[in-house]
Structure formats: C-alpha cells, structure tokens
Coordinates of C-alpha atoms and ligand atoms in Angstrom, one line a residue:
X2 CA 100.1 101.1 76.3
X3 CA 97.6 102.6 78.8
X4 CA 95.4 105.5 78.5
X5 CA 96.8 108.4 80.2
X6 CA 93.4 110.5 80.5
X7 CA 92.3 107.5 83.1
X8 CA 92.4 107.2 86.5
X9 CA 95.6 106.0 88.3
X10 CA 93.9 102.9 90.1
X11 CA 91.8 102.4 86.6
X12 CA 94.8 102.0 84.4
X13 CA 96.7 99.5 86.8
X14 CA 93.2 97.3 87.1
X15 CA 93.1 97.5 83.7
X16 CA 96.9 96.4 83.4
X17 CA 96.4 93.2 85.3
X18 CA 93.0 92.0 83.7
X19 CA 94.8 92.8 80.1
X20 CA 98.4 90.9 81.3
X21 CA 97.1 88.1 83.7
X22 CA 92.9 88.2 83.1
X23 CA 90.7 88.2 85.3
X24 CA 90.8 91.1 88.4
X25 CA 93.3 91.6 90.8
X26 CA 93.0 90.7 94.1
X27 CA 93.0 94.2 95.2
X28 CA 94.7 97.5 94.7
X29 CA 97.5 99.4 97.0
X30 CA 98.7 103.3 96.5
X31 CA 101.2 104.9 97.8
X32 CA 101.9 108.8 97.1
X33 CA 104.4 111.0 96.0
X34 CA 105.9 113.4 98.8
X35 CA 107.3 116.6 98.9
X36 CA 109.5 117.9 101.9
X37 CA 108.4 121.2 103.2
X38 CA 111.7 121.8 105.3
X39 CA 114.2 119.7 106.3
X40 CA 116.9 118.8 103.7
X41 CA 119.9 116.7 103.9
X42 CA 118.9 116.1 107.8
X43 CA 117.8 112.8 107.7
X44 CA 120.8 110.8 107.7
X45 CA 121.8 113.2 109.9
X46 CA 119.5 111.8 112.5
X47 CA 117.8 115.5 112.4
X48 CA 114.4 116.4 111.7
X49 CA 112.2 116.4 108.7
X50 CA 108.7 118.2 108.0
X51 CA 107.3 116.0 104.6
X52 CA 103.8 115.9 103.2
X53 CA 102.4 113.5 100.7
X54 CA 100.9 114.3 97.3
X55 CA 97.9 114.2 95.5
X56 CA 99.8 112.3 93.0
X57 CA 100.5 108.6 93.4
X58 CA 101.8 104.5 92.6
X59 CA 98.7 102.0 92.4
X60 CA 99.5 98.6 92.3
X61 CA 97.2 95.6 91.2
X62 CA 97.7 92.1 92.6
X63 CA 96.9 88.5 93.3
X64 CA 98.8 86.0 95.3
X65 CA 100.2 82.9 93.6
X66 CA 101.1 79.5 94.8
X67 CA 104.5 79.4 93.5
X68 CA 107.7 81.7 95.1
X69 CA 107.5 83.5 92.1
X70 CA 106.5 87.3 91.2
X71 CA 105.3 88.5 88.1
X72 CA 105.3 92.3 88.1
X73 CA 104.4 94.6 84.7
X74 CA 104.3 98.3 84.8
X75 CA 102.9 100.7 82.3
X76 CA 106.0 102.8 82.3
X77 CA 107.9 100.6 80.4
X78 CA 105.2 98.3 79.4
X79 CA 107.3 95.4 79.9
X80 CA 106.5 92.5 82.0
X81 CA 109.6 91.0 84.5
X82 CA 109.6 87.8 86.9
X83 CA 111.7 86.7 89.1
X84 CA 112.1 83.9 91.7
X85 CA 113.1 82.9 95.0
X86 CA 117.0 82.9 93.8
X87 CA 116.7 85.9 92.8
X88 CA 115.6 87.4 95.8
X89 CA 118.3 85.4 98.2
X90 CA 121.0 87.5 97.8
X91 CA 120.4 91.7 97.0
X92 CA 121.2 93.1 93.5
X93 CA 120.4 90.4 91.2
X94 CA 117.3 91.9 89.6
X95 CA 118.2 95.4 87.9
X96 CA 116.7 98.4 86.5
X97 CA 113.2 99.0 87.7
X98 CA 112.1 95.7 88.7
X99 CA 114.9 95.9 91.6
X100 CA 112.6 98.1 93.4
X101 CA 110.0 95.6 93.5
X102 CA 112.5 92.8 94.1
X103 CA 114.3 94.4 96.9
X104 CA 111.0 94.6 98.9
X105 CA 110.1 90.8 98.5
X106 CA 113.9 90.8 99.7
X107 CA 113.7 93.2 102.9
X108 CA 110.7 91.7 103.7
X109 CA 112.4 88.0 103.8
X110 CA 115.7 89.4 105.6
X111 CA 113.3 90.8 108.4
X112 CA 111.6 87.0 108.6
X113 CA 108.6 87.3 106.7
X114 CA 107.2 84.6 104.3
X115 CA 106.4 86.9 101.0
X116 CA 104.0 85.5 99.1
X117 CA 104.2 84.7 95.7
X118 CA 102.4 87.6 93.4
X119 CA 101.4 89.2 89.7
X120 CA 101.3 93.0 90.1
X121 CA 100.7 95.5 87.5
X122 CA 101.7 99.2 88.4
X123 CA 100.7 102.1 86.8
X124 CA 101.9 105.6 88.3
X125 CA 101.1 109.6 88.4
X126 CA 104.5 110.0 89.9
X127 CA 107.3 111.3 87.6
X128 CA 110.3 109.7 87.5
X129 CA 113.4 111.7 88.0
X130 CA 111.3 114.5 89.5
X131 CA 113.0 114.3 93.1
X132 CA 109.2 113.4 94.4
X133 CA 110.3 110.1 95.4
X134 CA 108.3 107.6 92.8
X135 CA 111.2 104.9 94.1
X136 CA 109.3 105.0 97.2
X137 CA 106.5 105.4 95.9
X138 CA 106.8 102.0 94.0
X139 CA 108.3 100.4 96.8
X140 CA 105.6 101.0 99.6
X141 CA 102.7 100.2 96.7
X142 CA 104.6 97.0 96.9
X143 CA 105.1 96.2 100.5
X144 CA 101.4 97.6 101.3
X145 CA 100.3 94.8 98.6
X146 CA 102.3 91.8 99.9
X147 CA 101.7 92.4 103.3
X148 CA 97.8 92.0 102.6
X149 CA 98.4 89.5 100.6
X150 CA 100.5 87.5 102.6
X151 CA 98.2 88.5 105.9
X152 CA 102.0 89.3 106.9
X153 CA 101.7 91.4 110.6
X154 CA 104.2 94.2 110.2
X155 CA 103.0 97.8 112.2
X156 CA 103.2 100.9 109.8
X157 CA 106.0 102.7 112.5
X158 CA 108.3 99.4 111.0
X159 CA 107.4 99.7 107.9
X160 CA 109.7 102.6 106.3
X161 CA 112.8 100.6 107.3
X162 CA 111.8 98.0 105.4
X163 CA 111.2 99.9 101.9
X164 CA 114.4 101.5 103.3
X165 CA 116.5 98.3 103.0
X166 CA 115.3 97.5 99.8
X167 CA 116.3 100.8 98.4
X168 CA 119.5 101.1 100.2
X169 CA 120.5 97.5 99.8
X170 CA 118.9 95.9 96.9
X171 CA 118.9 98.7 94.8
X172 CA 121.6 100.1 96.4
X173 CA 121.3 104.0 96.8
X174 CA 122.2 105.0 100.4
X175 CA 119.3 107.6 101.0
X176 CA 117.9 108.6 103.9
X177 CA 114.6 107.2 105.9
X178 CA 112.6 110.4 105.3
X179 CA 111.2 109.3 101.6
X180 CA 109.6 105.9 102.6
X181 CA 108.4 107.4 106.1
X182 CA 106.6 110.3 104.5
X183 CA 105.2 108.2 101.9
X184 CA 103.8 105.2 104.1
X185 CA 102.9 107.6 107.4
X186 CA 101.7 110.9 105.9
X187 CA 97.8 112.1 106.6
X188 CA 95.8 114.8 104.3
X189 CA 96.0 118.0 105.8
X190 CA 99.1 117.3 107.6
X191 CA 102.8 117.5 107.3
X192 CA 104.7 114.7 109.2
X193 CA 107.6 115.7 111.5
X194 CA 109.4 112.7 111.8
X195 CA 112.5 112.6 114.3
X196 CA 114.9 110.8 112.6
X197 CA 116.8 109.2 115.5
X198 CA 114.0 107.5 116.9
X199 CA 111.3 107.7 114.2
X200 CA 108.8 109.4 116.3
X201 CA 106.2 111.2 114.3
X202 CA 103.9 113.9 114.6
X203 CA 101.6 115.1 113.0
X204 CA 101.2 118.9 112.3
X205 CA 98.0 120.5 110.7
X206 CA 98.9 122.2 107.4
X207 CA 95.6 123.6 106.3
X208 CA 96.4 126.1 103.6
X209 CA 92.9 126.3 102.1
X210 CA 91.8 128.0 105.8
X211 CA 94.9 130.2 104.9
X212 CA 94.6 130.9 101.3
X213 CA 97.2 129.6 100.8
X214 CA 98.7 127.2 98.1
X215 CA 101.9 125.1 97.6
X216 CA 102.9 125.4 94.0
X217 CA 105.9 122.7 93.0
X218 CA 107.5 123.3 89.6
X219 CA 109.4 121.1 88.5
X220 CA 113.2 122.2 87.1
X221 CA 113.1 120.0 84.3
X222 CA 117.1 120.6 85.0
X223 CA 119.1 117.7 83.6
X224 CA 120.5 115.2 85.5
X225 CA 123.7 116.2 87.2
X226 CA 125.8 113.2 89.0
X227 CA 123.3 113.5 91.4
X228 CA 123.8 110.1 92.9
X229 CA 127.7 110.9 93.8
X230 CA 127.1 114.1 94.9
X231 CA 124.4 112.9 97.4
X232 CA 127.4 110.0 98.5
X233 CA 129.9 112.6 99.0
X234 CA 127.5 115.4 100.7
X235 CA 126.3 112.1 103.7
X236 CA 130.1 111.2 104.0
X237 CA 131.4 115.0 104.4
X238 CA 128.1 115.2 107.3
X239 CA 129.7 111.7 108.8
X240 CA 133.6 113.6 108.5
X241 CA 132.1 116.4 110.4
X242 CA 130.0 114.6 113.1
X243 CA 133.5 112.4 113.9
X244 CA 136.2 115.5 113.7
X245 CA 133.3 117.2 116.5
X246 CA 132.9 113.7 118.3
X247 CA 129.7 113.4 118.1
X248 CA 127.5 110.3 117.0
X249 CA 125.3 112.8 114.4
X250 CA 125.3 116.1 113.7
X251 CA 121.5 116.4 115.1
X252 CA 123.8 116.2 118.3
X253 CA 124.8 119.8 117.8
X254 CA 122.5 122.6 118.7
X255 CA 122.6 125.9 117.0
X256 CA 123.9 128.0 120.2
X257 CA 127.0 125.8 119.9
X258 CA 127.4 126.2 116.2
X259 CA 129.9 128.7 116.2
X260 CA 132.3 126.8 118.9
X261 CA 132.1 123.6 116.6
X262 CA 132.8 125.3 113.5
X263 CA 135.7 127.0 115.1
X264 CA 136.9 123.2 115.5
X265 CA 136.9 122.4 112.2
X266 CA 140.1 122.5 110.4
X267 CA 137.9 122.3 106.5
X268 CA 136.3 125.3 105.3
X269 CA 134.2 123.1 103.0
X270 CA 133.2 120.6 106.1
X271 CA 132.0 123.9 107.9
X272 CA 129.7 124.8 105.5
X273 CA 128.2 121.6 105.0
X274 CA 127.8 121.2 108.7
X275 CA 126.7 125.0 109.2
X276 CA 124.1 123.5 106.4
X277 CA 122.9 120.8 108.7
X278 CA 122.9 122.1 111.9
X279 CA 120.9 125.8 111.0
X280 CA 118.4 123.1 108.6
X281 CA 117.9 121.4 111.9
X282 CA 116.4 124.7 113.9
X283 CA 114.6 125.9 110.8
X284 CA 112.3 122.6 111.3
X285 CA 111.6 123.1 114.5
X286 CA 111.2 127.2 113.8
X287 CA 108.4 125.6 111.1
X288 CA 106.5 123.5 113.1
X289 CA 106.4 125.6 116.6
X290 CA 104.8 128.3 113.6
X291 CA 102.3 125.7 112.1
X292 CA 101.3 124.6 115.4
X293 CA 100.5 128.0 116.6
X294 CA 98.2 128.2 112.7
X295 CA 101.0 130.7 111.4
X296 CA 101.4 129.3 107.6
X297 CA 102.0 132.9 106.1
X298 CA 105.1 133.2 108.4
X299 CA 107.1 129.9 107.4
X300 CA 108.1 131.5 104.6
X301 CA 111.2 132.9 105.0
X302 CA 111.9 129.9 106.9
X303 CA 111.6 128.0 103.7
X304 CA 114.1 130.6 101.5
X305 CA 116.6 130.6 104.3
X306 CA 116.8 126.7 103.5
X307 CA 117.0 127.3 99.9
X308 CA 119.8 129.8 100.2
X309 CA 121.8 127.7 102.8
X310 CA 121.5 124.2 100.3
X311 CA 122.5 126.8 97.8
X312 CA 125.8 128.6 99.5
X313 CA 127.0 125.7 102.5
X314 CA 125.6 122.8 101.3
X315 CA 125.9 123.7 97.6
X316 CA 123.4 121.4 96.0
X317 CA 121.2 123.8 93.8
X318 CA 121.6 123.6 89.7
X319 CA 120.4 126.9 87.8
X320 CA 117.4 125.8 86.9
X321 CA 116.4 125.7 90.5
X322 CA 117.7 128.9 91.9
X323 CA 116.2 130.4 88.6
X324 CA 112.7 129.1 89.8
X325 CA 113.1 130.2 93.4
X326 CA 114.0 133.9 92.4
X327 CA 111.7 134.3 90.3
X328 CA 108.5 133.0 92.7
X329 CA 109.8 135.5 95.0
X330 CA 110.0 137.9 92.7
X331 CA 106.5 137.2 91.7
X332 CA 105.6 137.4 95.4
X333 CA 105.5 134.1 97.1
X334 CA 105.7 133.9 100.7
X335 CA 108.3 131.6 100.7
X336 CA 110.6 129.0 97.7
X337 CA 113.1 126.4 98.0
X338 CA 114.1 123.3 96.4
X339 CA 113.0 120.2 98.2
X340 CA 114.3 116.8 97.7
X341 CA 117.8 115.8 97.2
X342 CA 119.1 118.3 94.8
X343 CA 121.0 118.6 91.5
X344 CA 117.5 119.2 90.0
X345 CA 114.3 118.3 91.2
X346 CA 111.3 120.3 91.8
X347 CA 111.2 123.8 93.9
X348 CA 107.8 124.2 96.0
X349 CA 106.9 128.0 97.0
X350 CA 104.5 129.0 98.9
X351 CA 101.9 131.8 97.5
X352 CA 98.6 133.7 98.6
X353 CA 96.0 130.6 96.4
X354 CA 95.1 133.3 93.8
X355 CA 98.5 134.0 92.8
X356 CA 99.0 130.5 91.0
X357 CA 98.6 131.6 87.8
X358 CA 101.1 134.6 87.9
X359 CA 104.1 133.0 89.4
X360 CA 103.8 130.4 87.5
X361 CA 104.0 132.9 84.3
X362 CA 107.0 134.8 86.2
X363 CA 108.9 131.4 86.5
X364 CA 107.9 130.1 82.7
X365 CA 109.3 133.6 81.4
X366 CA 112.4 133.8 83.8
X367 CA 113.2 130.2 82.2
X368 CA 112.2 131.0 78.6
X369 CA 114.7 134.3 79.3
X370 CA 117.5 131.9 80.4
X371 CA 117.0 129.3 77.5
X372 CA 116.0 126.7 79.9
X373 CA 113.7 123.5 78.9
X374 CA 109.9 125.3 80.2
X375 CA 109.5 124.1 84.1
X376 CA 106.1 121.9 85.1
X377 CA 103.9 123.4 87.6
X378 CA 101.2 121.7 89.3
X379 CA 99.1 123.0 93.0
X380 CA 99.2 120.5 95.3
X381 CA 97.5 119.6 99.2
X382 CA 99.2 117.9 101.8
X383 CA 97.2 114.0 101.0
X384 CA 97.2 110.8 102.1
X385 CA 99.8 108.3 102.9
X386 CA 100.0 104.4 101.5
X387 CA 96.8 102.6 101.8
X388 CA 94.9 99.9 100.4
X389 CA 92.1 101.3 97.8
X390 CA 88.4 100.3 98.2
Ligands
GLA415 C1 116.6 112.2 99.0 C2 116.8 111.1 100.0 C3 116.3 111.4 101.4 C4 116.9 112.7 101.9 C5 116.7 113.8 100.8 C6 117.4 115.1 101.2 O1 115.3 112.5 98.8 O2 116.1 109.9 99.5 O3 116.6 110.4 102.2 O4 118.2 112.6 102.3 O5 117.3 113.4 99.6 O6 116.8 115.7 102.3

C-alpha cells in the first residue's frame, strides 16, 4: 500500500518504480471539479459554470512496444492488463480498469494509434463523492497517452473523447460537463461552457479578493439508485424537449416558460422542465454577476438551484438538504448540492472566516439527525489536466 501523508504525484512515482522499476516516463494530473451552477443542463445542451479542484488523479507512465497496457492503482492496489482485443469492441474490461480501457478505446474509434503503456495512478479524489474522480481518471489517462504517443489531439476535442469512454465503454450516459471542466478549467476561474457548441469562457472567480470561501462537505449520504435516477431524469428532459418540439430544452427561454408548461399534459414533466429551463437563466444570472466582480451576490442564485433540484427536479437525499439548511442557517451567502444528486457533496459559499462555524453548524445538524458526520474541506477554483514537471 501507499503512504497516504505523501504527495499525490510522489505516491503514483513511487507506484511505478515499486510495480515496473525504474521511473516513469513522466507524470499527468487531472483534477476533481465541482459545479458552481448549472445542474442537470448539460445534456440539455444548456449551460454550465464548473471549476476544478485542488484535489486531483496523477498518473505515472512509460510507453511500451507491445499493444498492451499495464495499469495499477493504489486504490485497489491491484495491477490489470489488457490488450488490443480487449479494446476492439467497448465493455470488455470491467470495474475500474474500464475507465482506463475505454480511453485507449475512444481514442482508437476517433483514429488514433494508442500506444502501448504501464501506468500507475494514485488519487486525492474520492470515489463516490459526486466530484467526478471517473473523469478525473480518464483525462490523467488521455493527457498521458497523448504525450506518449506524440498523438495531436487540441484540448477543445478532448472532453468528447473521455466522454466516449465513459458513456460507451463504461457505459454511463452522463453529460459533457465532467470531462470539460476537468481537462479545460484554469485557477482562479470558473468555466462557462455552452454545451451546444462547447464554447468556453472563462470567468474570474477570485474569492480571496472577496473574502470569500467555497466550503464542499461532503453528505457521506449512502448511495441511492443514483445511476437510474440520473437515466430517468435525461429521458423525462428528452420527453419534454419532444412533447414542446424542440431539439433541447436550452431551446426554451424563461419568458416562454409559462406558455410551454401550459403545453405539457405531465405535472411531473413540468417540473422537471421548469428545473431545466430556470437552471439555465440562473447560469447566465451567475456569470453576468462574476463578470461585473459581484461574488457576494451569487448566492441566492446558488440556493434557488438547490431548492429547484430539490422540489421540480427532485434529486436531493436528506443528508444534503440537511447540509444546505444548516450553512444557511450558519450564515453562508449561498448552498446547494452540485453534481448529479442522490448524495454527493453540497458547496456553500461563506465570508473565509466563517469556515470553522458552519462547518460546526452542519456536523451538529447531522449529529442531531443521526446522520454518518459530513467531510468538509475549503477549496480554490485550480487548475485543469496537465502534464507535471
Ligand atoms: C453528473 C454528470 C454530468 C452532469 C451532472 C449534473 O455529474 O456526469 O454530465 O449531468 O451530473 O449536472
């Protein structure tokens, strides 16, 4: 096993000297990311506002001769390879390795030869934690064999690519916001990614000249069916698009929400849809703020997305509505859950001094409830995938 008290990039260096000898080629991170505003949108073709964490995936690797990959990772502390049969056809490595497989795969659908490779990965991500470590893993990966391989692919390509893996390979039909944050992300910054045509931009999100802070705490809730849940919530958005004949929801504005939802036989359709389309004007309400340097005033921006993913889109658990009343109780600006619900982590926003009392507030409101005690960690808006010194 690894020692946890060391470095990220340390422990995965150390990994492939101690599996493979000798030192890796070089090393490849990619970071955690948490979504400021913006939920459910993304396969809506809407808008997101994501930032990247502190908290990342490093990968350690050499290219081989043979078509073969050889990939351990301290998490399991198990060592997988596979070959080129395995990667022909999507779904034939499982479990955690399938990440890793289904990007040597996307990257051979889109035409690329993939070299062969021993990678070690070591993490800071947690799993389960809705702060996407799957793509994490996968664009630590992809930034790794396209060095490796001297393969040319332009960063604005590369989320579709982790995409495929994830959605394909591995077989979870997410969005493109997780991989996009993750790979184009910049400290300081959140990225407001268009989701119809990818377009990014990049908006300053300086809360140290605001004193401010972002605190995530993680719900520790249980897992709930999450992965049906998140099926049935995209095809209920895809119902509602088609019965309003429109190619995505992002297609309807708020000033015509209230004629669309009057043409909507399903109560439960319109509040997924009222969900969307409000979710939509909220991002664009955050950014036109951050770009005009008003942090403080996001946050009711940010509750009003926690209370409409708790009432119209209804994926909150207790755990998390527990840890958004009680920031605001304790007085932060703004809470909500981020990520794709049934658990996860909440983020609030608070004045940087008040870190320490609203995390106590949440920790008693969950010791009060009988819940498992929430993690809490500060976090600033860092960088996206790149290849370590
Ligand atoms: C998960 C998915 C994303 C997105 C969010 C909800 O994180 O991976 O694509 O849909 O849920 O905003």
């Amino acid at each position: 096993m690894t020692d946890p008290t060391r470095a990220v990039e340390d422990r995965a260096a150390a990994g492939f000297t101690t599996r493979y000898g000798g030192q890796a080629a070089g090393r490849w991170a990619a970071p955690g990311r948490v979504n400021l505003i913006g939920e459910h949108t993304d396969y809506n073709e809407g808008f997101v506002l994501p930032f990247a964490l502190p908290l990342r995936t490093v990968v350690a690797a050499d290219r081989q001769d043979a078509e073969q990959w050889t990939v351990w990772s301290e998490l399991s502390d198990e060592t997988i390879t596979f070959g080129a049969d395995d990667v022909a056809e999507a779904g034939r490595v499982t479990g955690w390795g399938a990440y890793v497989a289904g990007v040597v795969w996307a990257l051979r659908e889109a035409g690329h030869r993939v070299p062969g490779a021993r990678l070690a990965i070591a993490s800071d991500v947690p799993l389960g934690s809705g702060l996407s470590s799957s793509a994490a893993l996968e664009s630590a990966v992809l930034a790794a064999l396209l060095d490796l391989g001297g393969l040319e692919l332009p960063a604005e390509l590369q989320p579709r690519v982790a995409q495929r893996a994830e959605n394909v390979y591995v077989g979870a039909p997410t969005g493109i916001m997780d991989q996009s944050a993750v790979i184009r992300c910049r400290a300081g910054h959140a990225l407001f990614l268009d989701c119809r045509d990818e377009s990014v931009e990049q908006i300053p999100f300086d809360l140290d000249a605001a004193g401010l802070a972002v605190l995530v705490i993680d719900s520790r809730a249980p897992h709930r069916h999450a992965d049906g849940e998140y099926a049935a919530r995209r095809r209920s958005c895809e119902a509602g698009a088609s019965a309003l004949g429109v190619p995505a929801l992002r297609d309807v504005g708020v000033d015509q929400l209230d004629t669309a939802l009057a043409q909507l036989d399903d109560e439960e359709t319109r509040r997924r849809v009222r969900h969307v389309v409000t979710e939509d004007q909220r991002v664009l309400d955050t950014v036109a703020l951050l770009r005009a340097a008003r942090v403080r005033d996001i946050g009711p921006l940010l509750t009003a997305s926690h209370v409409s993913m708790r009432d119209d889109f209804e994926i909150t658990v207790p755990e998390i509505d527990t840890a958004v009343e009680a920031a605001l109780a304790a007085g932060a600006l703004g809470a909500r859950m981020t990520g794709g619900g049934f658990g996860g982590c909440v983020l609030a926003l608070i004045e940087a001094d008040r870190a320490d009392e609203v995390t106590a507030a949440v920790e008693a409101a969950y010791a009060e409830r009988g819940f498992t005690a929430p993690g809490t960690v500060t976090v600033l808006p860092s960088p996206g995938a790149t290849r370590l010194p």
